[in-house]
Amino acid sequence: MAVLEIKTAGEIVLKQTAAPVKKIDKRIKKLLDDMAETMYATEGIGIAAPQVGVSLRMIVVDVENKRYDIINPEIISREGSNVDVEGCLSCPDLFGEVERAEKIRVKFTTRYHKEKEIEAEGLLARCIQHEVDHLNGRLFIDIAKNIQKGKPQREGQVK
Ligand code: CO
């Protein structure tokens, strides 16, 4: 595995709509592992492929010591809303308040080629929505309010 370079705001790959993953092969699995290693090395709780320069629809999240490798995610329902502070590995030293759905259902393909659906709420739901935005060329700073410089006060908010 390898820690990859994180692309930062201003790079074109972060503005693009990522393409669906067509075939889950060795290369894709290695990329998922490298994304996970990069996320853990930078103390993030989620990472999207465009953040490491690959315009494909896949994300890795680990909010409470459970890693999800999520390929071709589709948010199929959203419920409620809340506002909380977010940061992003691609926007170092910035944080701001973002409104997100409180609860979501997300459909995706696992690295073992299985179709799966999970329900997520709270921070996990927020993190998945933040990462799916990356796949659509959207950064949290495009939608956040009260953007400030520095680090968020609480742990576990940098994505
Ligand atoms: Co991010």
PDB file of C-alpha atoms and ligand atoms in Angstrom:
ATOM      1  CA  MET A   1       0.000   0.000   0.000  1.00  0.00           C
ATOM      2  CA  ALA A   2       1.047   3.589  -0.392  1.00  0.00           C
ATOM      3  CA  VAL A   3       0.190   7.011   0.911  1.00  0.00           C
ATOM      4  CA  LEU A   4      -0.861   9.085  -2.088  1.00  0.00           C
ATOM      5  CA  GLU A   5      -0.609  12.797  -2.716  1.00  0.00           C
ATOM      6  CA  ILE A   6      -3.795  14.698  -1.916  1.00  0.00           C
ATOM      7  CA  LYS A   7      -5.056  17.088  -4.586  1.00  0.00           C
ATOM      8  CA  THR A   8      -6.106  20.453  -3.250  1.00  0.00           C
ATOM      9  CA  ALA A   9      -8.789  22.978  -4.227  1.00  0.00           C
ATOM     10  CA  GLY A  10      -7.997  24.569  -7.569  1.00  0.00           C
ATOM     11  CA  GLU A  11      -6.962  21.317  -9.257  1.00  0.00           C
ATOM     12  CA  ILE A  12      -9.227  20.376 -12.146  1.00  0.00           C
ATOM     13  CA  VAL A  13      -9.788  16.760 -11.069  1.00  0.00           C
ATOM     14  CA  LEU A  14     -11.709  18.047  -8.031  1.00  0.00           C
ATOM     15  CA  LYS A  15     -14.128  19.925 -10.303  1.00  0.00           C
ATOM     16  CA  GLN A  16     -14.892  17.026 -12.631  1.00  0.00           C
ATOM     17  CA  THR A  17     -17.775  14.580 -12.526  1.00  0.00           C
ATOM     18  CA  ALA A  18     -16.098  11.248 -11.865  1.00  0.00           C
ATOM     19  CA  ALA A  19     -16.820   8.266 -14.120  1.00  0.00           C
ATOM     20  CA  PRO A  20     -18.442   5.041 -12.885  1.00  0.00           C
ATOM     21  CA  VAL A  21     -16.137   2.124 -12.084  1.00  0.00           C
ATOM     22  CA  LYS A  22     -16.818  -0.490 -14.762  1.00  0.00           C
ATOM     23  CA  LYS A  23     -14.668  -3.386 -13.666  1.00  0.00           C
ATOM     24  CA  ILE A  24     -13.451  -4.060 -10.142  1.00  0.00           C
ATOM     25  CA  ASP A  25     -10.003  -5.440 -10.838  1.00  0.00           C
ATOM     26  CA  LYS A  26      -6.666  -5.549  -9.004  1.00  0.00           C
ATOM     27  CA  ARG A  27      -5.909  -1.957  -9.898  1.00  0.00           C
ATOM     28  CA  ILE A  28      -9.181  -0.742  -8.365  1.00  0.00           C
ATOM     29  CA  LYS A  29      -8.656  -2.799  -5.192  1.00  0.00           C
ATOM     30  CA  LYS A  30      -5.122  -1.461  -4.818  1.00  0.00           C
ATOM     31  CA  LEU A  31      -6.400   2.069  -5.265  1.00  0.00           C
ATOM     32  CA  LEU A  32      -9.028   1.509  -2.531  1.00  0.00           C
ATOM     33  CA  ASP A  33      -6.293   0.253  -0.186  1.00  0.00           C
ATOM     34  CA  ASP A  34      -4.037   3.195  -1.030  1.00  0.00           C
ATOM     35  CA  MET A  35      -6.925   5.625  -0.500  1.00  0.00           C
ATOM     36  CA  ALA A  36      -7.577   4.035   2.914  1.00  0.00           C
ATOM     37  CA  GLU A  37      -3.912   4.253   3.861  1.00  0.00           C
ATOM     38  CA  THR A  38      -3.797   7.895   2.752  1.00  0.00           C
ATOM     39  CA  MET A  39      -6.951   8.660   4.763  1.00  0.00           C
ATOM     40  CA  TYR A  40      -5.582   7.028   7.928  1.00  0.00           C
ATOM     41  CA  ALA A  41      -2.186   8.721   7.478  1.00  0.00           C
ATOM     42  CA  THR A  42      -3.852  12.130   7.301  1.00  0.00           C
ATOM     43  CA  GLU A  43      -6.382  11.367  10.074  1.00  0.00           C
ATOM     44  CA  GLY A  44      -9.334  11.832   7.762  1.00  0.00           C
ATOM     45  CA  ILE A  45     -12.594   9.916   8.135  1.00  0.00           C
ATOM     46  CA  GLY A  46     -13.353   9.750   4.429  1.00  0.00           C
ATOM     47  CA  ILE A  47     -11.654  10.105   1.080  1.00  0.00           C
ATOM     48  CA  ALA A  48     -12.843  10.137  -2.525  1.00  0.00           C
ATOM     49  CA  ALA A  49     -10.831   8.942  -5.550  1.00  0.00           C
ATOM     50  CA  PRO A  50     -10.675  12.421  -7.176  1.00  0.00           C
ATOM     51  CA  GLN A  51      -8.802  13.611  -4.076  1.00  0.00           C
ATOM     52  CA  VAL A  52      -5.909  11.366  -5.103  1.00  0.00           C
ATOM     53  CA  GLY A  53      -6.190  12.431  -8.734  1.00  0.00           C
ATOM     54  CA  VAL A  54      -8.369   9.584 -10.040  1.00  0.00           C
ATOM     55  CA  SER A  55     -11.679  10.601 -11.587  1.00  0.00           C
ATOM     56  CA  LEU A  56     -13.625   7.443 -10.681  1.00  0.00           C
ATOM     57  CA  ARG A  57     -16.707   6.989  -8.515  1.00  0.00           C
ATOM     58  CA  MET A  58     -15.320   5.400  -5.388  1.00  0.00           C
ATOM     59  CA  ILE A  59     -14.915   6.476  -1.792  1.00  0.00           C
ATOM     60  CA  VAL A  60     -13.556   5.043   1.444  1.00  0.00           C
ATOM     61  CA  VAL A  61     -15.014   6.079   4.783  1.00  0.00           C
ATOM     62  CA  ASP A  62     -14.236   5.064   8.350  1.00  0.00           C
ATOM     63  CA  VAL A  63     -16.149   6.990  10.957  1.00  0.00           C
ATOM     64  CA  GLU A  64     -16.278   4.566  13.897  1.00  0.00           C
ATOM     65  CA  ASN A  65     -13.595   1.969  13.282  1.00  0.00           C
ATOM     66  CA  LYS A  66     -15.508   0.365  10.458  1.00  0.00           C
ATOM     67  CA  ARG A  67     -14.116   0.841   6.980  1.00  0.00           C
ATOM     68  CA  TYR A  68     -16.469   0.979   4.048  1.00  0.00           C
ATOM     69  CA  ASP A  69     -15.115   0.682   0.508  1.00  0.00           C
ATOM     70  CA  ILE A  70     -17.904   2.183  -1.569  1.00  0.00           C
ATOM     71  CA  ILE A  71     -17.926   1.859  -5.354  1.00  0.00           C
ATOM     72  CA  ASN A  72     -20.432   3.687  -7.577  1.00  0.00           C
ATOM     73  CA  PRO A  73     -22.479   5.071  -4.669  1.00  0.00           C
ATOM     74  CA  GLU A  74     -25.993   6.295  -5.187  1.00  0.00           C
ATOM     75  CA  ILE A  75     -27.862   8.069  -2.418  1.00  0.00           C
ATOM     76  CA  ILE A  76     -31.387   6.720  -2.849  1.00  0.00           C
ATOM     77  CA  SER A  77     -33.127   8.478   0.031  1.00  0.00           C
ATOM     78  CA  ARG A  78     -32.564  11.388   2.366  1.00  0.00           C
ATOM     79  CA  GLU A  79     -34.345  12.260   5.586  1.00  0.00           C
ATOM     80  CA  GLY A  80     -34.144  15.236   7.914  1.00  0.00           C
ATOM     81  CA  SER A  81     -31.366  17.770   7.966  1.00  0.00           C
ATOM     82  CA  ASN A  82     -28.767  19.224  10.267  1.00  0.00           C
ATOM     83  CA  VAL A  83     -25.910  21.679  10.190  1.00  0.00           C
ATOM     84  CA  ASP A  84     -22.446  20.803  11.447  1.00  0.00           C
ATOM     85  CA  VAL A  85     -18.837  21.792  10.953  1.00  0.00           C
ATOM     86  CA  GLU A  86     -16.836  20.164   8.152  1.00  0.00           C
ATOM     87  CA  GLY A  87     -13.321  20.300   6.853  1.00  0.00           C
ATOM     88  CA  CYS A  88     -11.686  18.549   3.915  1.00  0.00           C
ATOM     89  CA  LEU A  89      -8.270  17.054   3.202  1.00  0.00           C
ATOM     90  CA  SER A  90      -8.359  18.950  -0.106  1.00  0.00           C
ATOM     91  CA  CYS A  91      -9.036  22.291   1.582  1.00  0.00           C
ATOM     92  CA  PRO A  92      -6.426  22.407   4.329  1.00  0.00           C
ATOM     93  CA  ASP A  93      -6.914  24.879   7.165  1.00  0.00           C
ATOM     94  CA  LEU A  94     -10.493  25.732   6.302  1.00  0.00           C
ATOM     95  CA  PHE A  95     -13.681  24.708   8.011  1.00  0.00           C
ATOM     96  CA  GLY A  96     -17.281  25.739   7.776  1.00  0.00           C
ATOM     97  CA  GLU A  97     -20.880  24.826   8.490  1.00  0.00           C
ATOM     98  CA  VAL A  98     -22.689  22.587   6.029  1.00  0.00           C
ATOM     99  CA  GLU A  99     -26.312  21.512   5.974  1.00  0.00           C
ATOM    100  CA  ARG A 100     -26.729  17.804   5.184  1.00  0.00           C
ATOM    101  CA  ALA A 101     -29.458  15.182   5.395  1.00  0.00           C
ATOM    102  CA  GLU A 102     -29.512  13.548   8.848  1.00  0.00           C
ATOM    103  CA  LYS A 103     -30.227  10.072   7.532  1.00  0.00           C
ATOM    104  CA  ILE A 104     -29.581   8.523   4.121  1.00  0.00           C
ATOM    105  CA  ARG A 105     -29.843   5.218   2.315  1.00  0.00           C
ATOM    106  CA  VAL A 106     -26.997   4.536  -0.047  1.00  0.00           C
ATOM    107  CA  LYS A 107     -26.709   1.834  -2.673  1.00  0.00           C
ATOM    108  CA  PHE A 108     -23.260   0.797  -3.887  1.00  0.00           C
ATOM    109  CA  THR A 109     -21.036  -2.037  -5.070  1.00  0.00           C
ATOM    110  CA  THR A 110     -18.536  -3.597  -2.662  1.00  0.00           C
ATOM    111  CA  ARG A 111     -14.962  -4.505  -3.600  1.00  0.00           C
ATOM    112  CA  TYR A 112     -16.239  -8.086  -3.707  1.00  0.00           C
ATOM    113  CA  HIS A 113     -18.647  -7.213  -6.528  1.00  0.00           C
ATOM    114  CA  LYS A 114     -21.741  -7.354  -4.298  1.00  0.00           C
ATOM    115  CA  GLU A 115     -24.591  -4.884  -4.584  1.00  0.00           C
ATOM    116  CA  LYS A 116     -25.263  -3.480  -1.129  1.00  0.00           C
ATOM    117  CA  GLU A 117     -27.574  -0.962   0.518  1.00  0.00           C
ATOM    118  CA  ILE A 118     -26.904   0.629   3.883  1.00  0.00           C
ATOM    119  CA  GLU A 119     -28.667   3.153   6.054  1.00  0.00           C
ATOM    120  CA  ALA A 120     -26.455   5.790   7.618  1.00  0.00           C
ATOM    121  CA  GLU A 121     -27.118   8.607  10.035  1.00  0.00           C
ATOM    122  CA  GLY A 122     -25.252  11.298  11.918  1.00  0.00           C
ATOM    123  CA  LEU A 123     -21.556  11.650  11.156  1.00  0.00           C
ATOM    124  CA  LEU A 124     -21.432   8.600   8.854  1.00  0.00           C
ATOM    125  CA  ALA A 125     -24.282  10.013   6.757  1.00  0.00           C
ATOM    126  CA  ARG A 126     -22.571  13.417   6.675  1.00  0.00           C
ATOM    127  CA  CYS A 127     -19.259  11.903   5.653  1.00  0.00           C
ATOM    128  CA  ILE A 128     -20.786   9.841   2.820  1.00  0.00           C
ATOM    129  CA  GLN A 129     -22.641  12.900   1.495  1.00  0.00           C
ATOM    130  CA  HIS A 130     -19.408  14.945   1.621  1.00  0.00           C
ATOM    131  CA  GLU A 131     -17.510  12.234  -0.294  1.00  0.00           C
ATOM    132  CA  VAL A 132     -20.262  11.717  -2.883  1.00  0.00           C
ATOM    133  CA  ASP A 133     -20.130  15.471  -3.507  1.00  0.00           C
ATOM    134  CA  HIS A 134     -16.443  15.012  -4.427  1.00  0.00           C
ATOM    135  CA  LEU A 135     -17.552  12.556  -7.144  1.00  0.00           C
ATOM    136  CA  ASN A 136     -19.744  15.291  -8.569  1.00  0.00           C
ATOM    137  CA  GLY A 137     -17.048  17.955  -8.565  1.00  0.00           C
ATOM    138  CA  ARG A 138     -18.365  19.689  -5.489  1.00  0.00           C
ATOM    139  CA  LEU A 139     -16.279  20.761  -2.490  1.00  0.00           C
ATOM    140  CA  PHE A 140     -17.679  21.631   0.928  1.00  0.00           C
ATOM    141  CA  ILE A 141     -16.376  25.190   0.509  1.00  0.00           C
ATOM    142  CA  ASP A 142     -18.788  25.548  -2.448  1.00  0.00           C
ATOM    143  CA  ILE A 143     -21.759  25.121  -0.102  1.00  0.00           C
ATOM    144  CA  ALA A 144     -20.516  25.928   3.421  1.00  0.00           C
ATOM    145  CA  LYS A 145     -21.494  28.912   5.518  1.00  0.00           C
ATOM    146  CA  ASN A 146     -19.249  30.775   7.949  1.00  0.00           C
ATOM    147  CA  ILE A 147     -16.034  29.465   6.399  1.00  0.00           C
ATOM    148  CA  GLN A 148     -13.104  30.098   8.702  1.00  0.00           C
ATOM    149  CA  LYS A 149      -9.385  29.513   8.693  1.00  0.00           C
ATOM    150  CA  GLY A 150      -7.849  27.076  11.124  1.00  0.00           C
ATOM    151  CA  LYS A 151      -8.808  23.668  12.418  1.00  0.00           C
ATOM    152  CA  PRO A 152     -12.233  22.573  13.653  1.00  0.00           C
ATOM    153  CA  GLN A 153     -12.518  22.407  17.430  1.00  0.00           C
ATOM    154  CA  ARG A 154     -13.687  18.825  17.614  1.00  0.00           C
ATOM    155  CA  GLU A 155     -11.917  15.686  16.416  1.00  0.00           C
ATOM    156  CA  GLY A 156     -13.057  13.632  13.477  1.00  0.00           C
ATOM    157  CA  GLN A 157     -14.421  16.337  11.257  1.00  0.00           C
ATOM    158  CA  VAL A 158     -11.771  16.527   8.594  1.00  0.00           C
ATOM    159  CA  LYS A 159     -12.758  14.601   5.499  1.00  0.00           C
TER     160      LYS A 159
HETATM  161 CO    CO B   1     -13.385  16.344   1.234  1.00  0.00          CO
END
